[in-house]
Tab-separated table of C-alpha atoms and ligand atoms in Angstrom:
chain	number	residue	atom	x	y	z
A	1	UNK	CA	41.764	87.128	-89.064
A	2	UNK	CA	41.035	90.174	-91.196
A	3	UNK	CA	42.042	89.560	-94.738
A	4	UNK	CA	44.321	92.183	-96.242
A	5	UNK	CA	43.302	93.004	-99.791
A	6	UNK	CA	45.369	91.086	-102.273
A	7	UNK	CA	47.851	93.626	-103.411
A	8	UNK	CA	51.255	93.640	-104.943
A	9	UNK	CA	53.113	95.591	-102.264
A	10	UNK	CA	53.559	93.354	-99.277
A	11	UNK	CA	55.411	94.979	-96.382
A	12	UNK	CA	57.687	92.946	-94.137
A	13	UNK	CA	55.385	93.595	-91.173
A	14	UNK	CA	52.050	95.276	-90.493
A	15	UNK	CA	51.114	95.479	-86.800
A	16	UNK	CA	47.658	94.044	-86.018
A	17	UNK	CA	45.607	96.651	-84.126
A	18	UNK	CA	41.817	96.693	-84.134
A	19	UNK	CA	38.859	98.639	-82.672
A	20	UNK	CA	39.137	96.758	-79.351
A	21	UNK	CA	42.746	97.917	-78.945
A	22	UNK	CA	41.707	101.487	-79.761
A	23	UNK	CA	38.788	101.302	-77.292
A	24	UNK	CA	41.134	99.989	-74.600
A	25	UNK	CA	43.492	102.957	-75.010
A	26	UNK	CA	40.589	105.417	-75.049
A	27	UNK	CA	39.300	103.948	-71.825
A	28	UNK	CA	42.617	104.564	-70.042
A	29	UNK	CA	42.597	108.147	-71.270
A	30	UNK	CA	38.985	108.612	-70.125
A	31	UNK	CA	39.838	107.067	-66.756
A	32	UNK	CA	42.657	109.616	-66.552
A	33	UNK	CA	45.158	106.959	-65.445
A	34	UNK	CA	48.000	106.881	-67.900
A	35	UNK	CA	51.048	105.779	-65.889
A	36	UNK	CA	51.280	102.182	-64.591
A	37	UNK	CA	47.940	101.381	-62.914
A	38	UNK	CA	44.998	99.014	-63.230
A	39	UNK	CA	45.671	97.942	-66.809
A	40	UNK	CA	49.325	97.260	-66.025
A	41	UNK	CA	48.307	95.025	-63.143
A	42	UNK	CA	45.906	93.128	-65.443
A	43	UNK	CA	48.573	92.784	-68.127
A	44	UNK	CA	51.104	91.429	-65.657
A	45	UNK	CA	48.576	88.921	-64.273
A	46	UNK	CA	47.599	87.747	-67.752
A	47	UNK	CA	51.255	87.316	-68.790
A	48	UNK	CA	52.112	85.489	-65.609
A	49	UNK	CA	49.214	83.075	-66.186
A	50	UNK	CA	50.158	82.500	-69.854
A	51	UNK	CA	53.833	81.933	-69.155
A	52	UNK	CA	53.001	80.102	-65.905
A	53	UNK	CA	55.389	81.931	-63.546
A	54	UNK	CA	54.596	83.300	-60.075
A	55	UNK	CA	56.202	86.677	-60.653
A	56	UNK	CA	56.820	89.192	-63.396
A	57	UNK	CA	57.366	92.904	-64.031
A	58	UNK	CA	56.825	95.137	-67.035
A	59	UNK	CA	59.653	96.966	-68.796
A	60	UNK	CA	59.815	99.706	-71.424
A	61	UNK	CA	61.011	97.315	-74.140
A	62	UNK	CA	62.658	93.932	-74.644
A	63	UNK	CA	66.233	95.240	-74.498
A	64	UNK	CA	65.626	96.939	-71.166
A	65	UNK	CA	63.792	93.824	-69.904
A	66	UNK	CA	67.032	91.871	-70.554
A	67	UNK	CA	69.170	94.556	-68.869
A	68	UNK	CA	66.848	94.680	-65.904
A	69	UNK	CA	66.993	90.888	-65.522
A	70	UNK	CA	70.810	90.916	-65.821
A	71	UNK	CA	71.073	93.712	-63.268
A	72	UNK	CA	68.734	91.970	-60.809
A	73	UNK	CA	70.976	88.893	-61.005
A	74	UNK	CA	73.958	91.058	-60.059
A	75	UNK	CA	75.718	90.757	-63.445
A	76	UNK	CA	77.911	93.755	-64.207
A	77	UNK	CA	81.449	94.955	-64.998
A	78	UNK	CA	84.022	92.165	-65.256
A	79	UNK	CA	81.382	89.523	-66.012
A	80	UNK	CA	80.849	87.659	-69.292
A	81	UNK	CA	77.564	86.383	-70.696
A	82	UNK	CA	77.260	83.748	-73.442
A	83	UNK	CA	75.027	84.988	-76.266
A	84	UNK	CA	74.216	83.184	-79.578
A	85	UNK	CA	75.953	84.646	-82.623
A	86	UNK	CA	72.696	84.944	-84.566
A	87	UNK	CA	70.252	87.194	-82.770
A	88	UNK	CA	69.087	90.811	-82.781
A	89	UNK	CA	71.846	93.145	-81.571
A	90	UNK	CA	69.672	94.034	-78.580
A	91	UNK	CA	70.453	90.671	-76.922
A	92	UNK	CA	74.126	91.692	-76.770
A	93	UNK	CA	73.660	95.439	-76.131
A	94	UNK	CA	71.535	94.559	-73.102
A	95	UNK	CA	74.651	92.862	-71.685
A	96	UNK	CA	76.751	95.911	-72.528
A	97	UNK	CA	74.199	98.175	-70.866
A	98	UNK	CA	74.965	96.569	-67.457
A	99	UNK	CA	78.699	96.843	-68.082
A	100	UNK	CA	79.270	93.147	-68.773
A	101	UNK	CA	80.702	91.593	-71.923
A	102	UNK	CA	78.844	89.407	-74.445
A	103	UNK	CA	80.702	86.324	-75.700
A	104	UNK	CA	79.380	84.997	-78.965
A	105	UNK	CA	78.509	81.292	-79.279
A	106	UNK	CA	77.949	79.396	-82.533
A	107	UNK	CA	74.373	78.463	-83.543
A	108	UNK	CA	73.207	75.034	-84.617
A	109	UNK	CA	72.585	74.594	-88.346
A	110	UNK	CA	69.007	73.347	-88.457
A	111	UNK	CA	67.091	75.910	-86.522
A	112	UNK	CA	69.840	78.539	-85.849
A	113	UNK	CA	69.272	78.481	-82.075
A	114	UNK	CA	72.316	78.544	-79.734
A	115	UNK	CA	74.458	75.409	-80.208
A	116	UNK	CA	74.775	73.890	-76.740
A	117	UNK	CA	77.472	71.517	-78.010
A	118	UNK	CA	79.606	74.534	-78.690
A	119	UNK	CA	78.772	76.715	-75.700
A	120	UNK	CA	81.674	75.472	-73.573
A	121	UNK	CA	84.113	77.092	-76.075
A	122	UNK	CA	82.999	80.475	-74.742
A	123	UNK	CA	83.548	79.737	-71.055
A	124	UNK	CA	86.143	81.667	-69.027
A	125	UNK	CA	86.711	82.390	-65.367
A	126	UNK	CA	84.528	85.493	-65.859
A	127	UNK	CA	81.442	83.709	-67.299
A	128	UNK	CA	78.438	84.359	-65.084
A	129	UNK	CA	75.450	83.626	-67.311
A	130	UNK	CA	74.096	82.231	-70.533
A	131	UNK	CA	71.425	83.911	-72.647
A	132	UNK	CA	69.552	81.410	-74.854
A	133	UNK	CA	67.545	83.302	-77.473
A	134	UNK	CA	64.337	81.688	-78.707
A	135	UNK	CA	64.634	82.764	-82.281
A	136	UNK	CA	62.148	83.009	-85.158
A	137	UNK	CA	59.194	81.503	-83.244
A	138	UNK	CA	60.664	78.336	-81.864
A	139	UNK	CA	62.601	77.332	-78.758
A	140	UNK	CA	66.206	76.550	-77.790
A	141	UNK	CA	67.013	73.161	-76.289
A	142	UNK	CA	66.277	74.176	-72.694
A	143	UNK	CA	67.228	70.819	-71.161
A	144	UNK	CA	70.713	71.234	-72.593
A	145	UNK	CA	70.861	74.900	-71.477
A	146	UNK	CA	69.775	73.890	-67.986
A	147	UNK	CA	72.304	71.076	-67.736
A	148	UNK	CA	75.101	73.359	-68.950
A	149	UNK	CA	74.147	76.157	-66.576
A	150	UNK	CA	74.049	73.813	-63.561
A	151	UNK	CA	77.322	72.208	-64.516
A	152	UNK	CA	79.105	75.567	-64.728
A	153	UNK	CA	77.172	77.489	-62.084
A	154	UNK	CA	75.693	80.026	-64.494
A	155	UNK	CA	72.540	82.082	-64.386
A	156	UNK	CA	70.097	81.676	-67.299
A	157	UNK	CA	68.571	84.767	-68.867
A	158	UNK	CA	66.140	83.660	-71.557
A	159	UNK	CA	65.682	86.080	-74.416
A	160	UNK	CA	62.079	85.264	-75.329
A	161	UNK	CA	61.603	88.590	-77.130
A	162	UNK	CA	60.093	86.756	-80.112
A	163	UNK	CA	58.681	83.860	-78.093
A	164	UNK	CA	55.219	84.687	-76.819
A	165	UNK	CA	53.049	81.592	-77.194
A	166	UNK	CA	56.028	79.263	-77.869
A	167	UNK	CA	56.239	76.134	-75.756
A	168	UNK	CA	59.127	73.726	-75.248
A	169	UNK	CA	58.015	70.304	-74.048
A	170	UNK	CA	54.718	71.862	-73.031
A	171	UNK	CA	56.278	74.686	-70.955
A	172	UNK	CA	56.106	78.279	-72.133
A	173	UNK	CA	59.483	79.804	-73.059
A	174	UNK	CA	60.640	82.367	-70.541
A	175	UNK	CA	59.611	80.133	-67.637
A	176	UNK	CA	62.775	77.970	-67.614
A	177	UNK	CA	65.546	80.435	-66.728
A	178	UNK	CA	66.248	82.624	-63.720
A	179	UNK	CA	64.549	85.333	-65.766
A	180	UNK	CA	62.662	85.213	-69.066
A	181	UNK	CA	62.430	88.437	-71.062
A	182	UNK	CA	59.802	89.359	-73.688
A	183	UNK	CA	59.357	92.221	-76.146
A	184	UNK	CA	56.114	93.756	-77.385
A	185	UNK	CA	57.624	95.784	-80.211
A	186	UNK	CA	55.381	96.438	-83.199
A	187	UNK	CA	56.550	93.343	-85.121
A	188	UNK	CA	56.021	90.867	-82.291
A	189	UNK	CA	53.163	88.336	-82.063
A	190	UNK	CA	51.400	90.683	-79.653
A	191	UNK	CA	52.410	94.301	-79.486
A	192	UNK	CA	52.075	97.329	-77.282
A	193	UNK	CA	54.138	99.528	-79.641
A	194	UNK	CA	57.151	99.345	-77.391
A	195	UNK	CA	57.081	97.208	-74.259
A	196	UNK	CA	58.708	94.354	-72.357
A	197	UNK	CA	58.204	91.854	-69.573
A	198	UNK	CA	60.517	90.013	-67.188
A	199	UNK	CA	59.202	86.696	-65.880
A	200	UNK	CA	60.766	85.079	-62.837
A	201	UNK	CA	60.136	82.289	-60.326
A	202	UNK	CA	62.080	83.439	-57.285
A	203	UNK	CA	60.519	85.856	-54.770
A	204	UNK	CA	63.798	87.530	-53.707
A	205	UNK	CA	64.741	88.125	-57.341
A	206	UNK	CA	61.294	89.571	-57.946
A	207	UNK	CA	61.807	92.037	-55.087
A	208	UNK	CA	65.106	93.162	-56.692
A	209	UNK	CA	63.423	93.554	-60.056
A	210	UNK	CA	60.730	95.714	-58.411
A	211	UNK	CA	63.285	97.918	-56.682
A	212	UNK	CA	65.488	98.318	-59.703
A	213	UNK	CA	62.630	99.246	-62.032
A	214	UNK	CA	61.022	101.803	-59.707
A	215	UNK	CA	63.827	103.999	-58.358
A	216	UNK	CA	64.598	101.632	-55.450
A	217	UNK	CA	61.099	101.783	-53.987
A	218	UNK	CA	58.346	99.155	-53.781
A	219	UNK	CA	55.720	101.868	-54.093
A	220	UNK	CA	55.483	105.183	-55.845
A	221	UNK	CA	54.612	108.371	-54.038
A	222	UNK	CA	57.453	108.173	-51.532
A	223	UNK	CA	60.712	110.065	-51.765
A	224	UNK	CA	62.521	107.641	-49.452
A	225	UNK	CA	64.570	105.275	-51.610
A	226	UNK	CA	65.777	102.243	-49.692
A	227	UNK	CA	67.814	101.050	-52.686
A	228	UNK	CA	69.287	102.478	-55.843
A	229	UNK	CA	66.961	101.879	-58.734
A	230	UNK	CA	65.994	103.372	-62.103
A	231	UNK	CA	62.883	103.872	-64.166
A	232	UNK	CA	62.001	100.771	-66.220
A	233	UNK	CA	58.207	101.364	-66.155
A	234	UNK	CA	55.648	101.284	-68.958
A	235	UNK	CA	52.390	103.227	-69.312
A	236	UNK	CA	48.838	102.083	-68.694
A	237	UNK	CA	47.922	102.964	-72.313
A	238	UNK	CA	50.408	100.406	-73.560
A	239	UNK	CA	49.356	97.853	-70.943
A	240	UNK	CA	45.717	98.324	-72.021
A	241	UNK	CA	46.699	97.431	-75.621
A	242	UNK	CA	48.579	94.449	-74.269
A	243	UNK	CA	45.565	93.118	-72.346
A	244	UNK	CA	43.429	93.558	-75.449
A	245	UNK	CA	46.018	91.882	-77.690
A	246	UNK	CA	46.420	88.923	-75.332
A	247	UNK	CA	42.661	88.199	-75.731
A	248	UNK	CA	43.383	87.605	-79.453
A	249	UNK	CA	46.530	85.566	-78.937
A	250	UNK	CA	45.069	82.158	-79.831
A	251	UNK	CA	43.505	83.510	-83.066
A	252	UNK	CA	46.796	85.257	-83.992
A	253	UNK	CA	48.803	82.097	-83.378
A	254	UNK	CA	46.344	79.982	-85.381
A	255	UNK	CA	46.467	82.389	-88.289
A	256	UNK	CA	50.233	82.647	-88.280
A	257	UNK	CA	50.542	78.870	-88.295
A	258	UNK	CA	48.064	78.641	-91.154
A	259	UNK	CA	50.031	81.184	-93.247
A	260	UNK	CA	53.261	79.304	-92.505
A	261	UNK	CA	51.689	76.005	-93.657
A	262	UNK	CA	50.636	77.679	-96.960
A	263	UNK	CA	54.256	78.762	-97.492
A	264	UNK	CA	55.568	75.352	-96.507
A	265	UNK	CA	53.204	73.383	-98.736
A	266	UNK	CA	53.880	75.676	-101.654
A	267	UNK	CA	57.683	75.612	-101.358
A	268	UNK	CA	58.693	72.274	-99.793
A	269	UNK	CA	59.322	70.490	-103.072
A	270	UNK	CA	61.858	73.152	-104.249
A	271	UNK	CA	65.317	71.689	-103.771
A	272	UNK	CA	66.870	75.166	-103.667
A	273	UNK	CA	64.941	76.095	-100.526
A	274	UNK	CA	64.529	74.905	-96.971
A	275	UNK	CA	61.638	76.347	-94.987
A	276	UNK	CA	62.916	76.511	-91.414
A	277	UNK	CA	60.349	75.121	-88.979
A	278	UNK	CA	60.100	74.286	-85.289
A	279	UNK	CA	62.997	72.934	-83.248
A	280	UNK	CA	62.546	69.425	-81.761
A	281	UNK	CA	60.169	69.398	-78.752
A	282	UNK	CA	59.069	72.951	-79.467
A	283	UNK	CA	55.837	74.405	-80.792
A	284	UNK	CA	56.028	76.945	-83.620
A	285	UNK	CA	54.589	80.479	-83.490
A	286	UNK	CA	56.247	81.664	-86.677
A	287	UNK	CA	57.864	85.064	-86.267
A	288	UNK	CA	58.468	85.269	-90.025
A	289	UNK	CA	58.586	82.584	-92.676
A	290	UNK	CA	62.282	81.787	-92.534
A	291	UNK	CA	63.983	80.320	-95.596
A	292	UNK	CA	67.413	78.978	-96.238
A	293	UNK	CA	67.669	79.630	-99.923
A	294	UNK	CA	70.197	79.274	-102.718
A	295	UNK	CA	70.958	82.651	-104.353
A	296	UNK	CA	69.191	84.320	-101.434
A	297	UNK	CA	70.412	87.857	-102.444
A	298	UNK	CA	69.061	87.458	-105.969
A	299	UNK	CA	65.786	86.103	-104.636
A	300	UNK	CA	65.514	89.075	-102.295
A	301	UNK	CA	66.018	91.531	-105.169
A	302	UNK	CA	63.595	89.606	-107.377
A	303	UNK	CA	60.892	89.691	-104.708
A	304	UNK	CA	61.512	93.408	-104.125
A	305	UNK	CA	60.924	93.983	-107.841
A	306	UNK	CA	57.610	92.250	-107.363
A	307	UNK	CA	56.557	94.311	-104.402
A	308	UNK	CA	57.547	91.935	-101.584
A	309	UNK	CA	59.624	93.305	-98.697
A	310	UNK	CA	61.850	90.603	-97.242
A	311	UNK	CA	64.590	90.749	-94.642
A	312	UNK	CA	67.886	88.904	-94.418
A	313	UNK	CA	68.838	86.974	-91.299
A	314	UNK	CA	70.207	88.898	-88.403
A	315	UNK	CA	73.803	89.866	-89.165
A	316	UNK	CA	76.072	87.542	-87.138
A	317	UNK	CA	77.187	89.371	-84.028
A	318	UNK	CA	80.855	88.442	-84.511
A	319	UNK	CA	80.710	90.494	-87.767
A	320	UNK	CA	78.891	93.523	-86.389
A	321	UNK	CA	80.901	96.706	-86.705
A	322	UNK	CA	79.650	97.855	-83.263
A	323	UNK	CA	81.070	94.826	-81.464
A	324	UNK	CA	84.814	95.259	-81.092
A	325	UNK	CA	87.395	93.237	-79.017
A	326	UNK	CA	87.065	95.944	-76.370
A	327	UNK	CA	83.376	95.348	-75.773
A	328	UNK	CA	82.806	91.718	-76.772
A	329	UNK	CA	84.600	88.446	-77.168
A	330	UNK	CA	84.602	86.243	-80.263
A	331	UNK	CA	85.998	82.719	-80.316
A	332	UNK	CA	88.982	81.426	-82.269
A	333	UNK	CA	88.279	79.311	-85.351
A	334	UNK	CA	88.556	75.568	-84.870
A	335	UNK	CA	91.483	73.854	-86.600
A	336	UNK	CA	90.687	73.562	-90.265
A	337	UNK	CA	87.778	76.015	-90.143
A	338	UNK	CA	87.964	79.584	-91.404
A	339	UNK	CA	85.661	80.860	-88.691
A	340	UNK	CA	84.292	79.730	-85.321
A	341	UNK	CA	80.836	80.692	-86.603
A	342	UNK	CA	80.440	78.744	-89.845
A	343	UNK	CA	76.723	78.012	-89.202
A	344	UNK	CA	75.938	81.627	-88.354
A	345	UNK	CA	77.741	82.788	-91.499
A	346	UNK	CA	75.931	80.146	-93.569
A	347	UNK	CA	72.561	81.247	-92.138
A	348	UNK	CA	73.291	84.881	-92.853
A	349	UNK	CA	74.430	84.197	-96.415
A	350	UNK	CA	71.365	82.094	-97.249
A	351	UNK	CA	68.720	83.196	-94.798
A	352	UNK	CA	65.690	85.160	-95.889
A	353	UNK	CA	62.633	86.222	-93.825
A	354	UNK	CA	59.362	86.433	-95.720
A	355	UNK	CA	56.382	88.454	-94.460
A	356	UNK	CA	54.138	86.630	-91.971
A	357	UNK	CA	51.816	88.649	-89.763
A	358	UNK	CA	48.235	88.510	-88.555
A	359	UNK	CA	46.730	90.844	-91.150
A	360	UNK	CA	48.434	89.121	-94.039
A	361	UNK	CA	45.939	87.310	-96.350
A	362	UNK	CA	46.377	83.777	-97.702
A	363	UNK	CA	46.080	85.179	-101.243
A	364	UNK	CA	49.173	87.240	-100.664
A	365	UNK	CA	51.099	84.260	-99.341
A	366	UNK	CA	50.025	82.309	-102.450
A	367	UNK	CA	51.268	85.215	-104.581
A	368	UNK	CA	54.674	85.107	-102.877
A	369	UNK	CA	54.857	81.349	-103.254
A	370	UNK	CA	54.132	81.675	-106.993
A	371	UNK	CA	56.796	84.346	-107.345
A	372	UNK	CA	59.414	82.261	-105.519
A	373	UNK	CA	58.591	79.237	-107.651
A	374	UNK	CA	58.886	81.301	-110.828
A	375	UNK	CA	62.305	82.585	-109.632
A	376	UNK	CA	63.680	79.073	-109.393
A	377	UNK	CA	61.572	77.622	-112.238
A	378	UNK	CA	61.339	80.485	-114.780
A	379	UNK	CA	59.332	78.288	-117.182
A	380	UNK	CA	56.479	78.072	-114.631
A	381	UNK	CA	53.344	79.852	-115.757
A	382	UNK	CA	52.152	82.395	-113.140
B	1	PLP	C1	65.721	88.262	-80.175
B	1	PLP	C2	65.456	89.655	-79.751
B	1	PLP	N1	65.996	90.091	-78.599
B	1	PLP	C3	65.801	91.315	-78.125
B	1	PLP	C4	65.004	92.221	-78.833
B	1	PLP	C5	64.850	93.603	-78.272
B	1	PLP	O1	63.520	93.945	-78.014
B	1	PLP	P1	63.059	95.493	-78.122
B	1	PLP	O2	63.110	95.894	-79.555
B	1	PLP	O3	61.688	95.479	-77.563
B	1	PLP	O4	63.987	96.282	-77.273
B	1	PLP	C6	64.404	91.810	-80.000
B	1	PLP	C7	63.567	92.762	-80.778
B	1	PLP	O5	63.369	92.638	-81.953
B	1	PLP	C8	64.645	90.503	-80.500
B	1	PLP	O6	64.097	90.113	-81.649
């Protein structure tokens, strides 16, 4: 991996784009084929092989990939979808986009993935689907999700926006559910700027995805529309970057794992901190270096003073100003508890995401480790 110069301003994320990515875009421009075409077909094939699914379609971004998947499964007004309380808002707004209602489910306290022991609390007669979100570079417990979905007759829409390269019991995330949705936004493990993908295993569902994403037609160039559909397409420039990025995926994953191990080795003895790692039976393609830290707000301010951009955890969805009782459903607190989402609240109050991206140098990680150590152990010489 290219080594960023050691410097004292470390952004939260720097996308990793190189000459090969630039050449790939230039080639599409020179070929004069900029809408979905040969590069898009190659990108879809490469993604299908990686994720190991028979079918898949591109989408403009991860949020629209989720909406497209929900729509193809027939989820819409009057339906409810179980969504973990800690995730990016896009998981829930994708549900709203198809007219359905997100219902927030508590997360488990070790890895902050959806807590399948608590999912039943969100069920109602209107529940049609569950959306496990593979968060921060590891996987949800997909056996438990699958059991629950079968028991209650629910569809499974995997939000694998952050999950490229992540495997649960050897299987790539996004290949378990009825649909698995990915994002290629600039901060993801591979990026196309904006971009998304819907993986699926069922041919009839694939046909519906194709119709919905392309104005109700299987092909372009015809003005006869057998079904109602929309425009969820990408461009060949973006797909060309995606193909080029996928060629580097193993190196990117290796580098991210190495950076994470430098953080982990440097911080694991601090009792004030827990470095959040992989969930059981899952590999780890760190999305960020996620900490549960005492005095997380103060640590964040301290690191900012020293040129390090961090991010808090995602704001729990049950606390988001945009999600109201009219457009979402929160659960009542359990007897004796002040909130139904104690783990999500705990994660938000103590969670901190440290920079971890392919162009980040080891020296910079060592610098951040030294700064964090000095925050908790001011006497340490740095
Ligand atoms: C967990 C999760 N879901 C959904 C999305 C939405 O993806 P996009 O930004 O490509 O729409 C993101 C993006 O950050 C995400 O992290």
